[in-house]
Amino acid sequence: MDCNRARRQLESMRGWGDGALLQHLRRCADCRDCAGELRVRDLLGTLPAPEPAAGFERRLVAAALPERRPPASRLRGWQFATAAGLLLAVLVVCFRGQSPVVPVSMTTPPISVSLDTPRNLSGATIRVSLPPNLALEGYGDTRQLQWRADLNAGANRLTLPLRLRGAAGEAEIVIRVEHGGAYREFRVPVQVVPANGDRRRPTTHL
Amino acid sequence: MNLVHFFRGRTAPEDRFTDLVRPHLRSMYRTAYRWTQDSAEAEDLVQDVLARLFPRLEELAAVEKPGPWLARVLYRRYVDLYRRRVNSPIDDAVRWDSDDDFFRECMPDERDEFQRWELQRALNRALADLEEGWRDVVLLHDVEGYTALEVAEILQLNVGTVKSRLHRARKKLKTALQPGAIERNCAC
């Protein structure tokens, strides 16, 4: 057996009991050296380590994260006293177009709302409340949706696929954004019109 | 962007952080254990690193290969918390000692397995005698399976240094596995 073949067998960790290989190793110091190093690598690669205690992933992450904010009901007392002005300063209401009234009909495409903020608001809570005569496509009869989101500095587009589910007339969508204990509520007036009504569809910036 | 996309695309930072680090926690724990040789300290070290990383969520999210990046952060913290103490002239309480208790706990019954276990215990003890720079390279490359390039990145070395340390360290470890050396080193 030559050195090349011996190395190949050693590398593949096969043939340790092969007589020809052992004979070669007995007379070839280089291959013996190589075999010794491979044995060290094999032993190191399977060096045992204790398993972490049960539930360690959940425990570690929970301990490392900052405590989550208390539920909204506990915030109520200081909502009004704290820096609500923070959001007041960062979210500017600026309706585009002549009228803030968004016409909604049976055939109305989704309306867009832009949440503008000059800085990142991570973990902001957004709540959308709909009037009784409107619903969101894909959300059944749910009239209030709430979720947490990171708002990036600049415009954050929120598209509302509205669906008419009641009588025509004036209505109002309420969007509430809460961040860091401060909140801001925006009211988007909508004019629910029959299917053949006004099709103007401005984008509402908040 | 429709509402559903907006809904799904923007999760809370805590959830994003968890999603990013969770796949690497076991590897981080194992690596921390290799360095500390103590499972409780390994958990503490990983937890400490996670707490420091949470405010750096955006930086973490932008990392292409989080595994080696997290190992690097872990290593730096380990150096801060442990190695500086070891090297301190007034605190010699911390040094790298093989976790023999763990090896004792998992002593196998089978003869072949026992021989392997004995070799691995001897190897773990021999790691303590390596220079710490060599040991770091061996632990990351041969034990935890990082590539030479990744080890270089984690330890902030050039690849040539990683390879030469590996070569020298393996040579020394091989000597430690010679029959006479094992009996000398592993006397209980």
Short mmCIF file of C-alpha atoms in Angstrom, two decimals:
data_model
loop_
_atom_site.label_atom_id
_atom_site.label_comp_id
_atom_site.label_asym_id
_atom_site.label_seq_id
_atom_site.Cartn_x
_atom_site.Cartn_y
_atom_site.Cartn_z
CA MET A 1 0.00 0.00 0.00
CA ASP A 2 1.29 3.48 -0.82
CA CYS A 3 0.94 6.64 1.29
CA ASN A 4 -1.81 8.14 -0.88
CA ARG A 5 -4.06 5.13 -0.51
CA ALA A 6 -3.30 4.86 3.20
CA ARG A 7 -4.25 8.54 3.72
CA ARG A 8 -7.46 8.11 1.78
CA GLN A 9 -8.45 5.16 3.96
CA LEU A 10 -7.52 7.05 7.10
CA GLU A 11 -9.40 10.17 6.03
CA SER A 12 -12.55 8.19 5.34
CA MET A 13 -12.13 6.53 8.74
CA ARG A 14 -12.44 3.15 7.07
CA GLY A 15 -9.99 0.29 7.06
CA TRP A 16 -8.45 0.72 10.49
CA GLY A 17 -8.51 -3.05 10.77
CA ASP A 18 -7.11 -3.50 7.28
CA GLY A 19 -3.92 -5.57 7.45
CA ALA A 20 -2.32 -3.75 4.53
CA LEU A 21 -2.94 -0.40 6.13
CA LEU A 22 -1.57 -1.51 9.48
CA GLN A 23 1.50 -2.89 7.78
CA HIS A 24 2.00 0.41 6.00
CA LEU A 25 1.58 2.37 9.23
CA ARG A 26 4.18 0.21 10.94
CA ARG A 27 6.85 1.24 8.47
CA CYS A 28 5.72 4.79 7.53
CA ALA A 29 6.26 7.41 10.22
CA ASP A 30 4.46 10.15 8.23
CA CYS A 31 1.29 8.12 7.88
CA ARG A 32 1.45 7.11 11.55
CA ASP A 33 1.65 10.78 12.37
CA CYS A 34 -1.32 11.49 10.14
CA ALA A 35 -3.30 8.63 11.72
CA GLY A 36 -2.57 10.00 15.18
CA GLU A 37 -3.77 13.46 14.19
CA LEU A 38 -6.93 12.05 12.66
CA ARG A 39 -7.63 10.15 15.84
CA VAL A 40 -7.25 13.37 17.84
CA ARG A 41 -9.62 15.18 15.46
CA ASP A 42 -12.16 12.37 15.66
CA LEU A 43 -12.09 12.36 19.45
CA LEU A 44 -12.34 16.14 19.62
CA GLY A 45 -15.23 16.17 17.15
CA THR A 46 -17.24 13.87 19.39
CA LEU A 47 -16.18 15.36 22.72
CA PRO A 48 -19.32 15.17 24.87
CA ALA A 49 -20.96 18.16 26.53
CA PRO A 50 -23.78 18.13 29.06
CA GLU A 51 -27.25 18.84 27.73
CA PRO A 52 -28.69 22.10 29.00
CA ALA A 53 -31.46 21.87 31.58
CA ALA A 54 -35.02 21.39 30.28
CA GLY A 55 -36.68 24.50 28.88
CA PHE A 56 -33.41 26.38 28.78
CA GLU A 57 -34.13 28.12 25.47
CA ARG A 58 -37.39 29.60 26.73
CA ARG A 59 -35.89 30.46 30.09
CA LEU A 60 -32.81 32.12 28.64
CA VAL A 61 -34.70 34.24 26.15
CA ALA A 62 -37.30 35.26 28.73
CA ALA A 63 -34.59 36.27 31.21
CA ALA A 64 -32.65 38.20 28.60
CA LEU A 65 -35.56 40.23 27.25
CA PRO A 66 -36.69 43.41 28.97
CA GLU A 67 -39.96 43.05 30.82
CA ARG A 68 -42.91 43.48 28.54
CA ARG A 69 -45.05 46.54 29.11
CA PRO A 70 -48.04 46.04 31.41
CA PRO A 71 -51.45 45.61 29.76
CA ALA A 72 -53.33 48.68 28.60
CA SER A 73 -55.78 48.68 31.50
CA ARG A 74 -52.92 49.37 33.89
CA LEU A 75 -51.67 52.21 31.75
CA ARG A 76 -54.88 54.15 31.84
CA GLY A 77 -54.03 56.26 34.87
CA TRP A 78 -50.88 57.75 33.45
CA GLN A 79 -51.73 57.72 29.78
CA PHE A 80 -52.89 61.26 29.99
CA ALA A 81 -50.13 62.47 32.22
CA THR A 82 -47.09 61.10 30.41
CA ALA A 83 -45.45 62.29 27.29
CA ALA A 84 -48.32 61.93 24.92
CA GLY A 85 -46.74 64.91 23.26
CA LEU A 86 -44.00 62.63 22.01
CA LEU A 87 -46.28 61.02 19.51
CA LEU A 88 -48.08 64.27 18.94
CA ALA A 89 -44.79 65.63 17.71
CA VAL A 90 -43.82 62.71 15.57
CA LEU A 91 -47.10 61.84 13.93
CA VAL A 92 -48.40 64.73 11.92
CA VAL A 93 -51.92 64.83 10.57
CA CYS A 94 -51.90 66.15 7.06
CA PHE A 95 -54.79 65.23 4.85
CA ARG A 96 -54.00 65.26 1.20
CA GLY A 97 -56.69 66.48 -1.13
CA GLN A 98 -59.62 68.81 -0.70
CA SER A 99 -61.69 66.72 1.60
CA PRO A 100 -60.75 64.38 4.41
CA VAL A 101 -63.83 62.36 3.62
CA VAL A 102 -63.00 59.08 1.94
CA PRO A 103 -65.80 57.72 -0.20
CA VAL A 104 -66.39 54.01 0.32
CA SER A 105 -68.72 51.94 -1.83
CA MET A 106 -69.32 48.31 -2.62
CA THR A 107 -66.67 48.52 -5.31
CA THR A 108 -64.18 50.77 -3.54
CA PRO A 109 -60.58 49.59 -3.76
CA PRO A 110 -58.62 49.58 -0.51
CA ILE A 111 -57.85 52.95 1.08
CA SER A 112 -54.33 53.67 2.24
CA VAL A 113 -53.27 55.34 5.43
CA SER A 114 -49.74 56.57 5.88
CA LEU A 115 -48.34 56.64 9.39
CA ASP A 116 -45.54 59.19 9.25
CA THR A 117 -42.92 59.28 11.95
CA PRO A 118 -39.53 61.01 11.95
CA ARG A 119 -37.90 58.23 13.97
CA ASN A 120 -38.22 54.47 14.41
CA LEU A 121 -40.95 53.38 16.80
CA SER A 122 -40.26 49.78 17.63
CA GLY A 123 -43.04 47.69 19.13
CA ALA A 124 -45.77 50.26 18.56
CA THR A 125 -49.31 49.04 19.14
CA ILE A 126 -51.70 49.82 16.34
CA ARG A 127 -55.44 49.48 16.76
CA VAL A 128 -57.96 49.99 14.00
CA SER A 129 -61.64 50.39 15.01
CA LEU A 130 -64.29 50.32 12.32
CA PRO A 131 -67.81 51.78 12.31
CA PRO A 132 -70.72 49.28 12.27
CA ASN A 133 -71.32 49.67 8.54
CA LEU A 134 -67.76 48.76 7.50
CA ALA A 135 -65.64 45.64 7.70
CA LEU A 136 -62.22 44.59 6.50
CA GLU A 137 -62.00 42.10 3.67
CA GLY A 138 -60.74 38.80 5.06
CA TYR A 139 -61.53 39.60 8.68
CA GLY A 140 -65.21 38.67 8.80
CA ASP A 141 -67.28 40.95 11.00
CA THR A 142 -64.35 41.91 13.22
CA ARG A 143 -64.61 45.60 13.95
CA GLN A 144 -61.47 46.06 15.95
CA LEU A 145 -58.00 44.81 15.07
CA GLN A 146 -54.92 45.33 17.19
CA TRP A 147 -51.33 44.28 16.64
CA ARG A 148 -47.78 45.33 17.40
CA ALA A 149 -45.43 46.56 14.72
CA ASP A 150 -42.15 48.36 14.28
CA LEU A 151 -42.73 51.66 12.54
CA ASN A 152 -39.76 52.84 10.56
CA ALA A 153 -38.80 56.46 10.34
CA GLY A 154 -40.71 57.96 7.43
CA ALA A 155 -43.96 56.79 5.90
CA ASN A 156 -45.45 53.46 6.93
CA ARG A 157 -48.21 52.49 4.60
CA LEU A 158 -51.23 50.73 6.03
CA THR A 159 -53.75 49.50 3.51
CA LEU A 160 -57.30 48.90 4.63
CA PRO A 161 -59.36 46.70 2.27
CA LEU A 162 -62.74 48.06 3.35
CA ARG A 163 -66.00 46.28 2.72
CA LEU A 164 -69.47 47.73 3.07
CA ARG A 165 -71.64 45.74 5.50
CA GLY A 166 -74.37 48.19 6.40
CA ALA A 167 -76.23 51.27 5.37
CA ALA A 168 -74.64 54.12 3.42
CA GLY A 169 -73.86 57.35 5.23
CA GLU A 170 -71.11 59.07 7.17
CA ALA A 171 -68.81 57.01 9.34
CA GLU A 172 -65.44 57.18 11.01
CA ILE A 173 -62.45 54.84 11.24
CA VAL A 174 -60.40 55.26 14.41
CA ILE A 175 -56.71 54.43 14.30
CA ARG A 176 -54.81 54.45 17.55
CA VAL A 177 -51.04 54.24 17.76
CA GLU A 178 -49.40 53.65 21.12
CA HIS A 179 -45.71 53.69 21.85
CA GLY A 180 -43.67 53.94 25.01
CA GLY A 181 -46.68 54.75 27.16
CA ALA A 182 -47.84 57.61 24.95
CA TYR A 183 -50.58 57.29 22.36
CA ARG A 184 -52.24 59.16 19.59
CA GLU A 185 -55.67 58.56 18.15
CA PHE A 186 -56.63 59.54 14.62
CA ARG A 187 -60.13 59.69 13.21
CA VAL A 188 -60.53 59.13 9.49
CA PRO A 189 -63.97 60.28 8.32
CA VAL A 190 -65.43 58.19 5.54
CA GLN A 191 -68.52 58.71 3.43
CA VAL A 192 -70.10 55.36 2.66
CA VAL A 193 -71.80 55.77 -0.71
CA PRO A 194 -73.77 53.47 -3.01
CA ALA A 195 -71.88 51.43 -5.60
CA ASN A 196 -72.35 54.07 -8.29
CA GLY A 197 -71.26 56.94 -6.01
CA ASP A 198 -68.15 59.11 -6.00
CA ARG A 199 -65.01 57.11 -6.76
CA ARG A 200 -62.41 59.64 -5.59
CA ARG A 201 -59.93 57.80 -3.40
CA PRO A 202 -57.40 60.01 -1.68
CA THR A 203 -54.64 58.60 0.45
CA THR A 204 -55.04 59.75 4.01
CA HIS A 205 -51.85 60.75 5.77
CA LEU A 206 -51.74 60.77 9.53
CA MET B 1 -48.58 46.57 1.07
CA ASN B 2 -51.91 45.21 2.19
CA LEU B 3 -53.14 44.88 5.71
CA VAL B 4 -52.31 41.20 5.97
CA HIS B 5 -48.76 41.81 4.82
CA PHE B 6 -48.42 44.71 7.21
CA PHE B 7 -49.74 42.45 9.93
CA ARG B 8 -47.32 39.60 9.26
CA GLY B 9 -44.33 41.58 8.16
CA ARG B 10 -43.91 43.59 11.31
CA THR B 11 -43.63 41.57 14.45
CA ALA B 12 -42.75 42.75 17.93
CA PRO B 13 -38.99 43.17 18.53
CA GLU B 14 -39.06 40.55 21.28
CA ASP B 15 -40.49 38.01 18.84
CA ARG B 16 -38.05 38.97 16.09
CA PHE B 17 -35.16 38.67 18.50
CA THR B 18 -36.36 35.25 19.68
CA ASP B 19 -36.73 34.04 16.09
CA LEU B 20 -33.21 35.20 15.28
CA VAL B 21 -31.36 33.76 18.26
CA ARG B 22 -33.34 30.63 19.05
CA PRO B 23 -31.76 28.40 16.35
CA HIS B 24 -28.30 29.25 17.74
CA LEU B 25 -28.91 28.90 21.47
CA ARG B 26 -27.76 25.30 21.83
CA SER B 27 -24.62 25.96 19.85
CA MET B 28 -23.94 29.08 21.94
CA TYR B 29 -24.49 27.12 25.12
CA ARG B 30 -22.16 24.31 23.98
CA THR B 31 -19.45 26.76 22.96
CA ALA B 32 -19.81 28.60 26.27
CA TYR B 33 -19.53 25.28 28.07
CA ARG B 34 -16.32 24.45 26.21
CA TRP B 35 -14.83 27.67 27.50
CA THR B 36 -16.20 27.66 31.03
CA GLN B 37 -16.28 23.87 31.60
CA ASP B 38 -19.36 24.44 33.72
CA SER B 39 -22.93 24.09 32.49
CA ALA B 40 -24.45 26.64 34.89
CA GLU B 41 -21.83 29.23 33.99
CA ALA B 42 -22.35 28.47 30.32
CA GLU B 43 -26.06 29.26 30.67
CA ASP B 44 -25.27 32.46 32.57
CA LEU B 45 -22.82 33.54 29.92
CA VAL B 46 -25.29 32.98 27.08
CA GLN B 47 -28.03 34.79 28.99
CA ASP B 48 -25.74 37.73 29.62
CA VAL B 49 -24.88 37.92 25.93
CA LEU B 50 -28.54 37.75 24.90
CA ALA B 51 -29.47 40.57 27.28
CA ARG B 52 -26.73 42.72 25.76
CA LEU B 53 -27.76 41.82 22.23
CA PHE B 54 -31.43 42.69 22.45
CA PRO B 55 -30.86 46.44 22.04
CA ARG B 56 -28.72 45.58 18.99
CA LEU B 57 -31.60 43.78 17.27
CA GLU B 58 -31.28 45.65 13.97
CA GLU B 59 -27.57 44.93 13.81
CA LEU B 60 -28.22 41.26 14.51
CA ALA B 61 -30.99 41.11 11.91
CA ALA B 62 -28.62 42.46 9.27
CA VAL B 63 -25.95 39.82 9.89
CA GLU B 64 -25.58 37.38 7.02
CA LYS B 65 -24.24 34.46 9.08
CA PRO B 66 -25.56 34.83 12.62
CA GLY B 67 -23.85 31.65 13.94
CA PRO B 68 -20.21 32.83 13.76
CA TRP B 69 -21.26 36.40 14.59
CA LEU B 70 -22.94 35.26 17.80
CA ALA B 71 -19.92 33.10 18.63
CA ARG B 72 -17.72 36.17 18.29
CA VAL B 73 -19.91 38.21 20.63
CA LEU B 74 -19.95 35.28 23.05
CA TYR B 75 -16.19 34.97 22.89
CA ARG B 76 -15.63 38.66 23.60
CA ARG B 77 -17.93 38.50 26.57
CA TYR B 78 -16.21 35.37 27.81
CA VAL B 79 -12.86 37.13 27.59
CA ASP B 80 -14.28 40.12 29.47
CA LEU B 81 -15.88 38.09 32.23
CA TYR B 82 -13.46 35.23 32.68
CA ARG B 83 -10.13 35.58 31.04
CA ARG B 84 -9.38 39.01 32.37
CA ARG B 85 -10.02 37.64 35.83
CA VAL B 86 -7.72 34.71 35.13
CA ASN B 87 -5.00 37.04 33.98
CA SER B 88 -5.52 39.43 36.85
CA PRO B 89 -2.61 39.46 39.30
CA ILE B 90 -5.05 39.67 42.20
CA ASP B 91 -7.54 36.99 41.16
CA ASP B 92 -6.25 33.54 40.39
CA ALA B 93 -9.50 31.77 41.31
CA VAL B 94 -10.54 31.22 37.71
CA ARG B 95 -8.60 29.01 35.37
CA TRP B 96 -9.53 26.62 32.59
CA ASP B 97 -10.05 23.25 34.28
CA SER B 98 -11.36 20.15 32.62
CA ASP B 99 -14.90 19.32 33.74
CA ASP B 100 -13.97 15.92 35.18
CA ASP B 101 -17.23 15.68 37.12
CA PHE B 102 -19.14 15.55 33.86
CA PHE B 103 -16.88 12.79 32.52
CA ARG B 104 -17.36 10.84 35.72
CA GLU B 105 -21.15 11.15 35.39
CA CYS B 106 -21.21 9.75 31.88
CA MET B 107 -18.71 6.93 32.35
CA PRO B 108 -19.84 4.10 30.04
CA ASP B 109 -20.00 0.40 30.90
CA GLU B 110 -18.89 -1.06 27.58
CA ARG B 111 -15.17 -1.73 27.30
CA ASP B 112 -14.72 -0.10 23.87
CA GLU B 113 -16.81 2.84 24.89
CA PHE B 114 -14.87 3.11 28.11
CA GLN B 115 -11.59 3.31 26.20
CA ARG B 116 -12.98 6.10 24.05
CA TRP B 117 -14.35 7.90 27.10
CA GLU B 118 -10.93 7.60 28.77
CA LEU B 119 -9.21 9.04 25.72
CA GLN B 120 -11.66 11.91 25.57
CA ARG B 121 -11.24 12.67 29.23
CA ALA B 122 -7.47 12.65 28.73
CA LEU B 123 -7.91 14.95 25.74
CA ASN B 124 -10.10 17.34 27.70
CA ARG B 125 -7.49 17.46 30.43
CA ALA B 126 -4.77 18.00 27.87
CA LEU B 127 -6.66 21.00 26.52
CA ALA B 128 -6.04 22.69 29.86
CA ASP B 129 -2.31 22.53 29.21
CA LEU B 130 -2.54 24.24 25.85
CA GLU B 131 -1.89 27.94 25.51
CA GLU B 132 -5.28 29.62 25.62
CA GLY B 133 -4.90 30.97 22.07
CA TRP B 134 -4.32 27.45 20.76
CA ARG B 135 -7.12 26.01 22.87
CA ASP B 136 -9.61 28.57 21.53
CA VAL B 137 -8.80 27.54 17.98
CA VAL B 138 -9.11 23.82 18.71
CA LEU B 139 -12.38 24.23 20.60
CA LEU B 140 -13.98 26.23 17.83
CA HIS B 141 -12.58 24.33 14.85
CA ASP B 142 -12.18 20.69 15.88
CA VAL B 143 -14.77 20.51 18.63
CA GLU B 144 -17.53 22.88 17.51
CA GLY B 145 -16.93 22.48 13.79
CA TYR B 146 -16.44 26.08 12.64
CA THR B 147 -14.36 26.51 9.49
CA ALA B 148 -10.88 28.02 9.70
CA LEU B 149 -12.26 31.18 8.11
CA GLU B 150 -15.06 31.44 10.66
CA VAL B 151 -12.64 30.80 13.52
CA ALA B 152 -10.44 33.58 12.18
CA GLU B 153 -13.45 35.88 12.16
CA ILE B 154 -14.60 34.88 15.65
CA LEU B 155 -11.17 35.27 17.24
CA GLN B 156 -10.12 38.21 15.04
CA LEU B 157 -7.05 36.40 13.74
CA ASN B 158 -5.82 35.78 10.24
CA VAL B 159 -6.50 32.36 8.72
CA GLY B 160 -2.80 31.50 8.58
CA THR B 161 -2.49 31.93 12.33
CA VAL B 162 -5.57 29.77 12.89
CA LYS B 163 -4.12 26.98 10.76
CA SER B 164 -0.68 27.07 12.34
CA ARG B 165 -2.17 27.07 15.86
CA LEU B 166 -4.38 24.15 14.92
CA HIS B 167 -1.42 22.20 13.62
CA ARG B 168 0.69 22.81 16.72
CA ALA B 169 -2.17 22.18 19.11
CA ARG B 170 -3.09 18.86 17.52
CA LYS B 171 0.54 17.78 17.69
CA LYS B 172 0.64 18.52 21.38
CA LEU B 173 -2.70 16.81 22.01
CA LYS B 174 -1.52 13.77 20.09
CA THR B 175 1.44 13.49 22.43
CA ALA B 176 -0.93 13.69 25.36
CA LEU B 177 -2.74 10.61 24.06
CA GLN B 178 0.36 8.41 24.01
CA PRO B 179 -0.25 5.41 26.29
CA GLY B 180 2.30 6.44 28.90
CA ALA B 181 1.03 10.03 28.94
CA ILE B 182 -2.59 8.99 29.48
CA GLU B 183 -1.72 6.92 32.53
CA ARG B 184 0.29 9.81 33.94
CA ASN B 185 -2.40 12.43 33.25
CA CYS B 186 -5.48 10.42 34.12
CA ALA B 187 -4.50 8.95 37.44
CA CYS B 188 -7.67 9.28 39.54
#
